[in-house]
Short mmCIF file of C-alpha atoms in Angstrom, two decimals:
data_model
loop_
_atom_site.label_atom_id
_atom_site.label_comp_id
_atom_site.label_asym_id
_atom_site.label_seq_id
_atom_site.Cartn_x
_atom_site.Cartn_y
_atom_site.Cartn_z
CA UNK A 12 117.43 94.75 92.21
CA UNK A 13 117.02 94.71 88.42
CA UNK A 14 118.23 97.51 86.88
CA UNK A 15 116.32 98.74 83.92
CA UNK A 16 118.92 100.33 81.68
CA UNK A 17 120.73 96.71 81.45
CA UNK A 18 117.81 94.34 81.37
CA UNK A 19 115.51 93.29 78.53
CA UNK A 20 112.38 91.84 78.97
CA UNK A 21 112.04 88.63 76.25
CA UNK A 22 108.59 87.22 75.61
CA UNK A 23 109.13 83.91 73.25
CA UNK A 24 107.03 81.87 70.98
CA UNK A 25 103.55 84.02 72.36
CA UNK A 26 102.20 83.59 68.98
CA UNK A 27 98.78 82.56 67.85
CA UNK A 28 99.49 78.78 66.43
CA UNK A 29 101.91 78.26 69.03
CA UNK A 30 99.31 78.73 71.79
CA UNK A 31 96.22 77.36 69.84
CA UNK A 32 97.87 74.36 68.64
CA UNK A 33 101.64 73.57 69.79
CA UNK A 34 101.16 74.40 73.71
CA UNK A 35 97.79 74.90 74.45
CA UNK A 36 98.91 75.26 78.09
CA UNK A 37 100.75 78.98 77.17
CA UNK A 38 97.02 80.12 77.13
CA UNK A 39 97.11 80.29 80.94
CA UNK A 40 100.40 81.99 81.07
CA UNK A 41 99.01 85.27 79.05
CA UNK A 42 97.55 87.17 82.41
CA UNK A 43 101.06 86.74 83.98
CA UNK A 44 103.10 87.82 80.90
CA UNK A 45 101.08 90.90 80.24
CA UNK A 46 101.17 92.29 83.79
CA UNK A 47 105.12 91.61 82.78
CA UNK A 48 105.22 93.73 79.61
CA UNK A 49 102.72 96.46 81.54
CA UNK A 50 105.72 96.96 84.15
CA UNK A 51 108.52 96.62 81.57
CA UNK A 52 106.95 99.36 79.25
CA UNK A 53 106.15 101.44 82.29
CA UNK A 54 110.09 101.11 83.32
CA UNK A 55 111.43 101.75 80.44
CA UNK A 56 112.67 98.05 79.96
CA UNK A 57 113.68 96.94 76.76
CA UNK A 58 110.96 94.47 75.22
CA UNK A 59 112.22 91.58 72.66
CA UNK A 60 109.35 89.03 70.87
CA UNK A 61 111.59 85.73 69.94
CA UNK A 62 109.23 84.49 67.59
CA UNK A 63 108.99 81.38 65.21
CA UNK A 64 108.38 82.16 61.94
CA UNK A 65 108.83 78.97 59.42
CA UNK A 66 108.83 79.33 55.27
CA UNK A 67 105.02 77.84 53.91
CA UNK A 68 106.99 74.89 52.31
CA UNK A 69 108.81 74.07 55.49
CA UNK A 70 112.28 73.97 54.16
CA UNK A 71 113.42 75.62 57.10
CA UNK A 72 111.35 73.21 60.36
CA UNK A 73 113.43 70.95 61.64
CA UNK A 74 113.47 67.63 60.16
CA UNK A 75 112.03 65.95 63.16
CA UNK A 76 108.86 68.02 62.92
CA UNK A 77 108.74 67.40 58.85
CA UNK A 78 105.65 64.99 59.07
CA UNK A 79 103.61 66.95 61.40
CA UNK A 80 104.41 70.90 59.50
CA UNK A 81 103.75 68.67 56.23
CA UNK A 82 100.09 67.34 57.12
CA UNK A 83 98.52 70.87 58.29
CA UNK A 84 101.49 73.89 58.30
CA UNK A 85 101.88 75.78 61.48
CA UNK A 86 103.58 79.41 62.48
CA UNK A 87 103.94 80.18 58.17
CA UNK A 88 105.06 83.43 57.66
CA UNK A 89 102.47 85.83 56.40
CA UNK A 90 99.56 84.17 58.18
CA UNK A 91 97.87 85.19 61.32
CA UNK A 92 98.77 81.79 63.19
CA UNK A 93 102.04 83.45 63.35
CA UNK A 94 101.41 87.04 64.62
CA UNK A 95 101.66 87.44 68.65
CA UNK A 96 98.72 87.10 70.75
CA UNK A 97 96.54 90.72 70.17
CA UNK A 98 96.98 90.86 74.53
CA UNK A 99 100.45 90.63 74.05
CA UNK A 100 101.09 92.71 70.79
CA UNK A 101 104.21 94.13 70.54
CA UNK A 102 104.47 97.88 70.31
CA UNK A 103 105.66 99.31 67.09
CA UNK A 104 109.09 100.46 68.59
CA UNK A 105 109.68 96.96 70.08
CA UNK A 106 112.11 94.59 68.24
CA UNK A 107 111.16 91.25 67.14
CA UNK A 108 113.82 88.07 66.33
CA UNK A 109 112.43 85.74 64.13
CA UNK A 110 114.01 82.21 64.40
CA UNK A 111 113.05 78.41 62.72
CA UNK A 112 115.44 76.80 65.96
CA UNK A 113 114.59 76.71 69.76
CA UNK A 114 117.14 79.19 70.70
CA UNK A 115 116.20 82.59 69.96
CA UNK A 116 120.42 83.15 69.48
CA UNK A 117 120.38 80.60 66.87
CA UNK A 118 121.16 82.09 63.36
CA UNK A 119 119.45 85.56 64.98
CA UNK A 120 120.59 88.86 65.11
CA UNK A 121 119.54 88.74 69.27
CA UNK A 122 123.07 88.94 70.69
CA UNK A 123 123.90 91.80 68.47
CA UNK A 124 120.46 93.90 69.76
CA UNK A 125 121.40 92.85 73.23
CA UNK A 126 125.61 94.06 73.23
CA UNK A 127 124.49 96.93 71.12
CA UNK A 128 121.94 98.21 73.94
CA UNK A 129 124.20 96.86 77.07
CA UNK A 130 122.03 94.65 77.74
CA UNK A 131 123.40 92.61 80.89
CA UNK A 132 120.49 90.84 82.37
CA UNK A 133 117.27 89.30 80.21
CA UNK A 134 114.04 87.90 81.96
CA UNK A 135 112.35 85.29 79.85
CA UNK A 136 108.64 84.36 79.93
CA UNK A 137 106.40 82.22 77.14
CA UNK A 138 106.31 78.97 76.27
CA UNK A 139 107.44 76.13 76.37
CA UNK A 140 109.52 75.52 79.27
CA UNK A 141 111.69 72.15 78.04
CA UNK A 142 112.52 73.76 74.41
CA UNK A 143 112.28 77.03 73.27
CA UNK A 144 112.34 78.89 77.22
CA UNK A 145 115.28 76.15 78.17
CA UNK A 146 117.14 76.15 74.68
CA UNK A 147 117.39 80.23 74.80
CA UNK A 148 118.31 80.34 78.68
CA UNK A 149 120.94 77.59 77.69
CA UNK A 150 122.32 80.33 74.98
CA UNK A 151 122.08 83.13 77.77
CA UNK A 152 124.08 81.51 80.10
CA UNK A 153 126.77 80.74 77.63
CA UNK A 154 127.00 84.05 76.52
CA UNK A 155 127.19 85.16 80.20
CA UNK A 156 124.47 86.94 80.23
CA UNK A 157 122.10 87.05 84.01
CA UNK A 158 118.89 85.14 83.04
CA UNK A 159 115.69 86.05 85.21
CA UNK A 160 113.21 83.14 84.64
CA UNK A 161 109.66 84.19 85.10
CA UNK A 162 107.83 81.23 86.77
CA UNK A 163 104.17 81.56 86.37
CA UNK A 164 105.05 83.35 82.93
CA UNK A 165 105.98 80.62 81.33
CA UNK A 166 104.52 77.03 80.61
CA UNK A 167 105.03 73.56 79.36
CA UNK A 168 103.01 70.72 78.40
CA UNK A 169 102.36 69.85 82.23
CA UNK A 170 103.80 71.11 85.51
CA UNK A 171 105.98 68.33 85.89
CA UNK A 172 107.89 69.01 82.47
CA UNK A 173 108.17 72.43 83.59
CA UNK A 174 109.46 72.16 86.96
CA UNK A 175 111.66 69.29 86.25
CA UNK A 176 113.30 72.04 83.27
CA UNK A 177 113.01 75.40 86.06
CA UNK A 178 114.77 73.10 88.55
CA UNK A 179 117.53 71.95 85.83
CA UNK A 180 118.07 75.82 84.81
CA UNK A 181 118.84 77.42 88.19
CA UNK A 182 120.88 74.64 89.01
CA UNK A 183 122.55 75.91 85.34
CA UNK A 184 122.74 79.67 87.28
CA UNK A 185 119.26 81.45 86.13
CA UNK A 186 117.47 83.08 88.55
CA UNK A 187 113.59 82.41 89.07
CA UNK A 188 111.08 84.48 90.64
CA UNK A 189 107.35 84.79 89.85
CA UNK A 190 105.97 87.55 87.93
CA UNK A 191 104.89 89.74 90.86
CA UNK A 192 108.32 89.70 92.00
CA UNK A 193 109.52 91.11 88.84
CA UNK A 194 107.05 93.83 89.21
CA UNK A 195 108.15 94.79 92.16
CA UNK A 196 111.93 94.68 91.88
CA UNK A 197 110.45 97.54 89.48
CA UNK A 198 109.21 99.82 91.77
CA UNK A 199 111.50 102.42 93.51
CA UNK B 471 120.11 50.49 61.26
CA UNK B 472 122.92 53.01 61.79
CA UNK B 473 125.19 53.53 58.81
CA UNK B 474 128.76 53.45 60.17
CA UNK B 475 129.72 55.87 57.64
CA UNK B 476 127.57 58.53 58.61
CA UNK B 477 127.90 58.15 61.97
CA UNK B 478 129.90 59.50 64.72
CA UNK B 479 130.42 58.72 68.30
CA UNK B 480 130.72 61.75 70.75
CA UNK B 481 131.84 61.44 74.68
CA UNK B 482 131.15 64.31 76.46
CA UNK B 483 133.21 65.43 79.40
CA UNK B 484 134.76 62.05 80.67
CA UNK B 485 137.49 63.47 82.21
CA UNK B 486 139.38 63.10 85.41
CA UNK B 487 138.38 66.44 87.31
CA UNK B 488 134.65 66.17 85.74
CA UNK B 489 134.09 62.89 87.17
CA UNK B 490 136.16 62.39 90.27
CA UNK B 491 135.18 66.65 91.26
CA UNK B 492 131.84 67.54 89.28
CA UNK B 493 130.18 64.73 88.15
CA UNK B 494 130.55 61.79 90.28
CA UNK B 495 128.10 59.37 88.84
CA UNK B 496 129.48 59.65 85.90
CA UNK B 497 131.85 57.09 86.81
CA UNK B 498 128.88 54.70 86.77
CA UNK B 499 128.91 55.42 82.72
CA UNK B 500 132.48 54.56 82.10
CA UNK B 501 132.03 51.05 81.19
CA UNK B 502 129.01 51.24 79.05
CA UNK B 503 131.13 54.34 77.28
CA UNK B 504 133.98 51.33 77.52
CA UNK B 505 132.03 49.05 75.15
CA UNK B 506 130.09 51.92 73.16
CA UNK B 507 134.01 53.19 72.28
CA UNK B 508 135.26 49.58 71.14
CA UNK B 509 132.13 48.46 69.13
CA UNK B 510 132.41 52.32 67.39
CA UNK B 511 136.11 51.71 67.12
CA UNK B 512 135.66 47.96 65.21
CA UNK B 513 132.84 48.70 63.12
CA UNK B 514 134.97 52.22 62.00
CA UNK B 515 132.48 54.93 63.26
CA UNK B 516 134.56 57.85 63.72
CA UNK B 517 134.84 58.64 67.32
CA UNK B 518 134.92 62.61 68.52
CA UNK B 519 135.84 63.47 72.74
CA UNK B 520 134.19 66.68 73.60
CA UNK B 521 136.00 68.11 76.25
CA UNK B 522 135.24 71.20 78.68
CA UNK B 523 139.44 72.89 79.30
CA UNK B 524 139.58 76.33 80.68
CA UNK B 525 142.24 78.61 81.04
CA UNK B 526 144.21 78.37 84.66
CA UNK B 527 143.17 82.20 85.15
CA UNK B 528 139.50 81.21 84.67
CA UNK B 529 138.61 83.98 81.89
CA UNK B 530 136.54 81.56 80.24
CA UNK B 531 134.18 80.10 82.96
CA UNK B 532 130.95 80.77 82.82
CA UNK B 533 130.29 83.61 84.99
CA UNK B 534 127.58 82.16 87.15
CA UNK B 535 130.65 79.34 87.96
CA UNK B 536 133.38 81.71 88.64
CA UNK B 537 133.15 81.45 92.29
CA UNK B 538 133.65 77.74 92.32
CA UNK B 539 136.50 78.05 89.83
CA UNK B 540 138.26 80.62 91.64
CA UNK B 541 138.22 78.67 94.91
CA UNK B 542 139.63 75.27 93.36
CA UNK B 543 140.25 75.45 89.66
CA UNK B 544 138.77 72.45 87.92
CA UNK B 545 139.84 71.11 84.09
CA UNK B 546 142.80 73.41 83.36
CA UNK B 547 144.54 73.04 80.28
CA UNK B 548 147.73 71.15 80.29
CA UNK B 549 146.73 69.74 83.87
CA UNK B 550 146.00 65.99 84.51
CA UNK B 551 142.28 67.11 85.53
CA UNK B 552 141.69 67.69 81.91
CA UNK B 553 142.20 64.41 80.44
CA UNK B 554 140.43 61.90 79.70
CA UNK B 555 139.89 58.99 82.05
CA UNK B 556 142.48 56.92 81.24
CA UNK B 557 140.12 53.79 80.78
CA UNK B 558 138.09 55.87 77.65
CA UNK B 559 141.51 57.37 76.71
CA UNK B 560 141.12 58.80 72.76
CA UNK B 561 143.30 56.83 70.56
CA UNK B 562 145.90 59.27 68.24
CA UNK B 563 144.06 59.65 65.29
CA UNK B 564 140.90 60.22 67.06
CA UNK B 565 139.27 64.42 67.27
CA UNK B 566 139.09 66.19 70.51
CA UNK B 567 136.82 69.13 70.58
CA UNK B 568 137.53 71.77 73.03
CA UNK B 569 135.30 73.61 74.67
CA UNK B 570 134.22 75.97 77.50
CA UNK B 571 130.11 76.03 77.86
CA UNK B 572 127.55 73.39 77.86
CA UNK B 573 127.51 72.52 73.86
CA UNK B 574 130.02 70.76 72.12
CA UNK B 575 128.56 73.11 69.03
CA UNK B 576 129.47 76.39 70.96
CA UNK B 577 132.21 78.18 69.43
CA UNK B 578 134.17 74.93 68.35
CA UNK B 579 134.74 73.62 65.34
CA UNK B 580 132.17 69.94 65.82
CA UNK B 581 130.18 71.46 63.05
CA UNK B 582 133.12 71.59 60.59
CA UNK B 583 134.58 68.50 61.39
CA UNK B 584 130.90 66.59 61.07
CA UNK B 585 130.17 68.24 57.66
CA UNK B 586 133.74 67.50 56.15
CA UNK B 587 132.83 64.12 57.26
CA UNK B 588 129.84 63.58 56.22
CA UNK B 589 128.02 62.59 59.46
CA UNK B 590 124.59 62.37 59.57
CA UNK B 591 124.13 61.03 63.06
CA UNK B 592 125.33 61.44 65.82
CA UNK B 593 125.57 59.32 68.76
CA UNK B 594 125.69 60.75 72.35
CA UNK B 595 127.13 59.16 75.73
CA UNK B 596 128.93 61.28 78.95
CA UNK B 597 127.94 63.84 81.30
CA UNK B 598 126.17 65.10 82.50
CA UNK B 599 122.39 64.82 81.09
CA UNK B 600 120.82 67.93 82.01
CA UNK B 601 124.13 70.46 81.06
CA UNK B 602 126.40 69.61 78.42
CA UNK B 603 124.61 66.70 76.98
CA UNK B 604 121.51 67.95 76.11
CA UNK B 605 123.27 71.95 75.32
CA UNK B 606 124.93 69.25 72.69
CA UNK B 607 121.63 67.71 71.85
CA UNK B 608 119.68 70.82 71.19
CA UNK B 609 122.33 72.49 68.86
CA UNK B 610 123.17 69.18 67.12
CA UNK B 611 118.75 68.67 66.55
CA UNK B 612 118.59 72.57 65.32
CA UNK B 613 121.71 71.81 62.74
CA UNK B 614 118.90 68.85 61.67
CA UNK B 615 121.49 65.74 62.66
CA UNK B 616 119.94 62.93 63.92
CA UNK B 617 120.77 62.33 67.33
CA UNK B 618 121.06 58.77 69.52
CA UNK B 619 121.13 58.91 73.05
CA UNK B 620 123.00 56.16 74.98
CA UNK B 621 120.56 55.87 78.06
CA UNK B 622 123.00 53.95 80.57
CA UNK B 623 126.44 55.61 79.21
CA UNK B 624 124.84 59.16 80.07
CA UNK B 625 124.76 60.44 83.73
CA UNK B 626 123.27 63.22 85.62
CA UNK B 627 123.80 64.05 89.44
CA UNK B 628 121.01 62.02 89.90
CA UNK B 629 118.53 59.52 88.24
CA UNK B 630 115.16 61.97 88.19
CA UNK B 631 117.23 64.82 86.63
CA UNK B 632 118.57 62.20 84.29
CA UNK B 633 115.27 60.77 83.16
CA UNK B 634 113.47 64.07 82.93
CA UNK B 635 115.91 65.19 80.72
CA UNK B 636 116.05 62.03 78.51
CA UNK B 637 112.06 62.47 78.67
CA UNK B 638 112.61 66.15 76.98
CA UNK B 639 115.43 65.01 74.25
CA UNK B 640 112.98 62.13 73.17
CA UNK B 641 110.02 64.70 72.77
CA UNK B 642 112.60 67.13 71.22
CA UNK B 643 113.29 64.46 68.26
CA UNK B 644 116.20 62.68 69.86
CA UNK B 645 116.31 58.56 69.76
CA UNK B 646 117.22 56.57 73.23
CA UNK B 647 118.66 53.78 73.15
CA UNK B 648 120.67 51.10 75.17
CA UNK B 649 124.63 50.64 74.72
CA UNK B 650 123.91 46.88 74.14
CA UNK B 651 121.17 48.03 71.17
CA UNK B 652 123.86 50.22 69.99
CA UNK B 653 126.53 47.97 69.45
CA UNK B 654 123.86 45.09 68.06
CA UNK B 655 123.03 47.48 65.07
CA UNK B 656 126.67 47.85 64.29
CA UNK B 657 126.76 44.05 63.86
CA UNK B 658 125.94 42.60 60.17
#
């Protein structure tokens, strides 16, 4: 179904604070998103890290998170809290987008790596579900891109959040499916 | 509480084929949006229509919507479907942003317009919650306005969609608030 040459695989916000202290729940989305970047690799699928990478004196986190970056800094450039989870590390030839916003398009160079490759169809996974998952799809879709939402690869604060956000994006036109079926749209 | 002069009104997508062919509850909104518009209006809060207008070929609908287009064209530019319900119509001097996704921010010129003017907040009513509000919503919060949702002037196709989304914006740094709270902090 997928074909490999047009789709990129896009793993976002898999970092260490962002699972240890943001969305603790991403934790139990790690099995499903590495058996995701295993078949990926093993197709030949391009792999993108959105990741979200703020300045130590926060002058770049958005103003409605000033109090809580202020009192104990999270996701600082430099520091490990902001590297990807060692199960998930990206491999050296694998491009990373590093973004202060939701929206992994937002003041990135993402839509440029994606027309550049002819890139036609992206499959999302990581965390969370209502903001950084919905906020890219959102982006996708606009930029008519196909958007391949991988269910049990990606999490929110609780189920209800994240259903309430998977039902609100295929009614938007993404496609879900869980991770196994990805894998196996893989397999000729 | 809000500072007129910083502040701007946007209505999102109350218009004739949005309503009457898309968004049907959003007819429920209008007179909320009524009074929202004529306390804005007297108190000298500059007022801004987002509107979605496509071309009659469809070119510029989202792909994932082409179908639907192509079978009865909805909002064409120049037709009466693309106005504004006559009971919200914009008064002359008032902005009309044009646009053809979800965001009001999305390859328009909103962001021009609200820096030239100053604005600082911005205050959201129309349809429909889970789509072109909160697209509007999530670019306006990453471009670090501050943003006040109208609870009863928005509308989604129905009220679980509508409060799971105004349950995200609020956790995404967005304020809620009534239409009648609204126009009792523009009152001195």
């Amino acid at each position: 179904m997928l074909n490999p040459e047009t789709t990129a695989l896009l793993v976002i916000d898999m970092q260490k604070d962002a699972v240890e202290r943001l969305v603790p729940t991403g934790a139990q989305a790690v099995p499903a998103i590495a058996q995701a970047l295993k078949a990926a690799r093993t197709a030949g699928i391009t792999v993108i890290f959105g990741l979200r990478v703020h300045r130590a004196n926060g002058d770049d986190v958005e103003r409605f998170r000033q109090a809580v970056f202020q009192e104990k800094p999270f996701l600082v450039a430099g520091t490990p809290g902001a590297e990807v989870l060692p199960e998930l590390a990206p491999l050296p030839d694998e491009d990373r987008i590093v973004k202060t916003r939701f929206s992994c398009f937002f003041q990135s160079d993402l839509l440029i790596l994606l027309t550049r490759q002819e890139i036609r169809t992206l499959v999302v996974c990581g965390i969370q579900t209502p903001n950084c998952v919905r906020g890219t799809v959102t982006d996708a879709l606009a930029y008519d891109f196909d958007v391949v939402l991988l269910d049990d690869a990606i999490r929110a604060m609780s189920p209800e959040v994240h259903a309430a956000n998977m039902y609100d994006m295929v009614q938007m036109g993404a496609t879900s499916m869980t991770t196994a079926q990805f894998v196996s749209s893989l397999v000729h």
